[in-house]
Amino acid sequence: MSWEQVLHARLIGGALMIPVGRPYGMWRDWMVCHAKQKRGSRQLWDSLALMSFQVPIYASIIAVSGAAGSGLLRGVLGAAAMMLFLGRPYGAFLDGIRRLFGLPAGGQKPMSLDS
């Protein structure tokens, strides 16, 4: 991808972060409720939640921005690999935000203040 295409993809991705936040939180809650209290189980389910939700969005963004063929495939595989490793740290961050607002960790209660 050219620098212009990368910029285009970043702008689209940035604009999509806010509207997909709540749906991702609901998706993660649904996925994480399958996790056991073991560390490996939390790692697995958080990583699967992030990868299964974000990779299709990322693939769409870079395809619309001009990626095709092997470039699209490499981008999607790279993003999937990163999300496997970043799933639990991101999930722990989200759980920390929930604690900050007095909500239980993911998978226990929807992340809504009024429910």
PDB file of C-alpha atoms in Angstrom:
ATOM      1  CA  MET A   1       0.000   0.000   0.000  1.00  0.00           C
ATOM      2  CA  SER A   2       1.159   3.519  -0.700  1.00  0.00           C
ATOM      3  CA  TRP A   3       1.503   6.087   2.086  1.00  0.00           C
ATOM      4  CA  GLU A   4      -1.678   7.746   0.844  1.00  0.00           C
ATOM      5  CA  GLN A   5      -3.560   4.447   1.107  1.00  0.00           C
ATOM      6  CA  VAL A   6      -2.159   3.837   4.601  1.00  0.00           C
ATOM      7  CA  LEU A   7      -3.286   7.316   5.674  1.00  0.00           C
ATOM      8  CA  HIS A   8      -6.737   6.645   4.208  1.00  0.00           C
ATOM      9  CA  ALA A   9      -6.957   3.349   6.130  1.00  0.00           C
ATOM     10  CA  ARG A  10      -5.870   5.037   9.379  1.00  0.00           C
ATOM     11  CA  LEU A  11      -8.453   7.795   9.005  1.00  0.00           C
ATOM     12  CA  ILE A  12     -11.235   5.281   8.379  1.00  0.00           C
ATOM     13  CA  GLY A  13     -10.052   3.125  11.285  1.00  0.00           C
ATOM     14  CA  GLY A  14      -9.917   6.092  13.629  1.00  0.00           C
ATOM     15  CA  ALA A  15     -13.418   7.162  12.683  1.00  0.00           C
ATOM     16  CA  LEU A  16     -14.750   3.636  13.279  1.00  0.00           C
ATOM     17  CA  MET A  17     -13.274   3.220  16.755  1.00  0.00           C
ATOM     18  CA  ILE A  18     -16.083   5.028  18.568  1.00  0.00           C
ATOM     19  CA  PRO A  19     -19.118   3.401  16.932  1.00  0.00           C
ATOM     20  CA  VAL A  20     -17.693  -0.128  17.269  1.00  0.00           C
ATOM     21  CA  GLY A  21     -16.658   0.254  20.925  1.00  0.00           C
ATOM     22  CA  ARG A  22     -20.000  -0.726  22.447  1.00  0.00           C
ATOM     23  CA  PRO A  23     -20.632  -3.643  20.058  1.00  0.00           C
ATOM     24  CA  TYR A  24     -17.115  -4.924  20.799  1.00  0.00           C
ATOM     25  CA  GLY A  25     -17.751  -4.680  24.540  1.00  0.00           C
ATOM     26  CA  MET A  26     -20.921  -6.736  24.150  1.00  0.00           C
ATOM     27  CA  TRP A  27     -19.120  -9.261  21.902  1.00  0.00           C
ATOM     28  CA  ARG A  28     -16.252  -9.548  24.386  1.00  0.00           C
ATOM     29  CA  ASP A  29     -18.677 -10.063  27.287  1.00  0.00           C
ATOM     30  CA  TRP A  30     -20.366 -12.862  25.405  1.00  0.00           C
ATOM     31  CA  MET A  31     -17.040 -14.501  24.517  1.00  0.00           C
ATOM     32  CA  VAL A  32     -15.389 -14.057  27.926  1.00  0.00           C
ATOM     33  CA  CYS A  33     -18.308 -15.587  29.810  1.00  0.00           C
ATOM     34  CA  HIS A  34     -16.995 -18.928  28.452  1.00  0.00           C
ATOM     35  CA  ALA A  35     -13.625 -18.430  30.141  1.00  0.00           C
ATOM     36  CA  LYS A  36     -12.642 -20.217  33.297  1.00  0.00           C
ATOM     37  CA  GLN A  37     -10.779 -18.360  36.051  1.00  0.00           C
ATOM     38  CA  LYS A  38      -7.470 -19.799  34.876  1.00  0.00           C
ATOM     39  CA  ARG A  39      -5.023 -17.350  33.305  1.00  0.00           C
ATOM     40  CA  GLY A  40      -4.686 -19.335  30.077  1.00  0.00           C
ATOM     41  CA  SER A  41      -8.431 -19.487  29.599  1.00  0.00           C
ATOM     42  CA  ARG A  42      -8.788 -15.710  29.995  1.00  0.00           C
ATOM     43  CA  GLN A  43      -5.912 -15.209  27.528  1.00  0.00           C
ATOM     44  CA  LEU A  44      -7.535 -17.515  24.992  1.00  0.00           C
ATOM     45  CA  TRP A  45     -11.039 -16.038  25.163  1.00  0.00           C
ATOM     46  CA  ASP A  46      -9.888 -12.399  25.215  1.00  0.00           C
ATOM     47  CA  SER A  47      -7.629 -13.062  22.221  1.00  0.00           C
ATOM     48  CA  LEU A  48     -10.372 -14.880  20.313  1.00  0.00           C
ATOM     49  CA  ALA A  49     -12.830 -12.075  21.067  1.00  0.00           C
ATOM     50  CA  LEU A  50     -10.485  -9.355  19.808  1.00  0.00           C
ATOM     51  CA  MET A  51      -9.365 -11.307  16.763  1.00  0.00           C
ATOM     52  CA  SER A  52     -12.818 -12.482  15.667  1.00  0.00           C
ATOM     53  CA  PHE A  53     -14.320  -9.004  15.989  1.00  0.00           C
ATOM     54  CA  GLN A  54     -11.538  -6.733  14.772  1.00  0.00           C
ATOM     55  CA  VAL A  55      -9.888  -8.731  11.970  1.00  0.00           C
ATOM     56  CA  PRO A  56     -12.920  -8.589   9.638  1.00  0.00           C
ATOM     57  CA  ILE A  57     -13.224  -4.848  10.268  1.00  0.00           C
ATOM     58  CA  TYR A  58      -9.511  -4.343   9.641  1.00  0.00           C
ATOM     59  CA  ALA A  59      -9.643  -6.433   6.458  1.00  0.00           C
ATOM     60  CA  SER A  60     -12.536  -4.329   5.178  1.00  0.00           C
ATOM     61  CA  ILE A  61     -10.762  -1.070   5.991  1.00  0.00           C
ATOM     62  CA  ILE A  62      -7.532  -1.942   4.209  1.00  0.00           C
ATOM     63  CA  ALA A  63      -9.399  -3.460   1.245  1.00  0.00           C
ATOM     64  CA  VAL A  64     -11.449  -0.271   0.817  1.00  0.00           C
ATOM     65  CA  SER A  65      -8.228   1.722   1.123  1.00  0.00           C
ATOM     66  CA  GLY A  66      -6.585  -0.137  -1.746  1.00  0.00           C
ATOM     67  CA  ALA A  67      -4.952  -3.308  -0.416  1.00  0.00           C
ATOM     68  CA  ALA A  68      -5.411  -6.347  -2.623  1.00  0.00           C
ATOM     69  CA  GLY A  69      -4.023  -9.819  -3.177  1.00  0.00           C
ATOM     70  CA  SER A  70      -0.978 -10.808  -1.165  1.00  0.00           C
ATOM     71  CA  GLY A  71      -0.766  -7.370   0.457  1.00  0.00           C
ATOM     72  CA  LEU A  72      -4.283  -7.755   1.835  1.00  0.00           C
ATOM     73  CA  LEU A  73      -3.531 -11.292   3.005  1.00  0.00           C
ATOM     74  CA  ARG A  74      -0.282 -10.273   4.722  1.00  0.00           C
ATOM     75  CA  GLY A  75      -2.003  -7.328   6.395  1.00  0.00           C
ATOM     76  CA  VAL A  76      -4.834  -9.475   7.712  1.00  0.00           C
ATOM     77  CA  LEU A  77      -2.505 -12.243   8.924  1.00  0.00           C
ATOM     78  CA  GLY A  78      -0.262  -9.691  10.633  1.00  0.00           C
ATOM     79  CA  ALA A  79      -3.220  -8.072  12.357  1.00  0.00           C
ATOM     80  CA  ALA A  80      -4.551 -11.463  13.447  1.00  0.00           C
ATOM     81  CA  ALA A  81      -1.173 -12.420  14.931  1.00  0.00           C
ATOM     82  CA  MET A  82      -0.925  -9.127  16.830  1.00  0.00           C
ATOM     83  CA  MET A  83      -4.456  -9.476  18.166  1.00  0.00           C
ATOM     84  CA  LEU A  84      -3.713 -12.965  19.476  1.00  0.00           C
ATOM     85  CA  PHE A  85      -0.961 -11.476  21.645  1.00  0.00           C
ATOM     86  CA  LEU A  86      -2.717  -8.211  22.501  1.00  0.00           C
ATOM     87  CA  GLY A  87      -6.142  -9.668  23.309  1.00  0.00           C
ATOM     88  CA  ARG A  88      -5.560 -10.240  27.016  1.00  0.00           C
ATOM     89  CA  PRO A  89      -3.666  -6.995  27.739  1.00  0.00           C
ATOM     90  CA  TYR A  90      -6.486  -5.089  26.031  1.00  0.00           C
ATOM     91  CA  GLY A  91      -9.085  -7.124  27.932  1.00  0.00           C
ATOM     92  CA  ALA A  92      -7.290  -6.374  31.211  1.00  0.00           C
ATOM     93  CA  PHE A  93      -7.313  -2.672  30.300  1.00  0.00           C
ATOM     94  CA  LEU A  94     -11.069  -2.826  29.637  1.00  0.00           C
ATOM     95  CA  ASP A  95     -11.606  -4.610  32.961  1.00  0.00           C
ATOM     96  CA  GLY A  96      -9.579  -1.867  34.684  1.00  0.00           C
ATOM     97  CA  ILE A  97     -11.812   0.803  33.146  1.00  0.00           C
ATOM     98  CA  ARG A  98     -14.858  -1.116  34.359  1.00  0.00           C
ATOM     99  CA  ARG A  99     -13.436  -1.239  37.897  1.00  0.00           C
ATOM    100  CA  LEU A 100     -12.817   2.508  37.707  1.00  0.00           C
ATOM    101  CA  PHE A 101     -16.541   3.019  37.101  1.00  0.00           C
ATOM    102  CA  GLY A 102     -17.655   0.422  39.638  1.00  0.00           C
ATOM    103  CA  LEU A 103     -18.669  -2.238  37.100  1.00  0.00           C
ATOM    104  CA  PRO A 104     -17.713  -5.928  37.315  1.00  0.00           C
ATOM    105  CA  ALA A 105     -15.151  -7.432  34.924  1.00  0.00           C
ATOM    106  CA  GLY A 106     -16.192  -8.557  31.456  1.00  0.00           C
ATOM    107  CA  GLY A 107     -18.474 -11.522  31.034  1.00  0.00           C
ATOM    108  CA  GLN A 108     -20.373 -10.843  34.245  1.00  0.00           C
ATOM    109  CA  LYS A 109     -22.588  -7.859  33.464  1.00  0.00           C
ATOM    110  CA  PRO A 110     -23.074  -5.658  30.393  1.00  0.00           C
ATOM    111  CA  MET A 111     -20.938  -2.533  30.420  1.00  0.00           C
ATOM    112  CA  SER A 112     -23.812  -0.138  30.946  1.00  0.00           C
ATOM    113  CA  LEU A 113     -24.188   2.198  33.879  1.00  0.00           C
ATOM    114  CA  ASP A 114     -27.984   2.095  33.762  1.00  0.00           C
ATOM    115  CA  SER A 115     -28.514  -1.666  33.801  1.00  0.00           C
TER     116      SER A 115
END
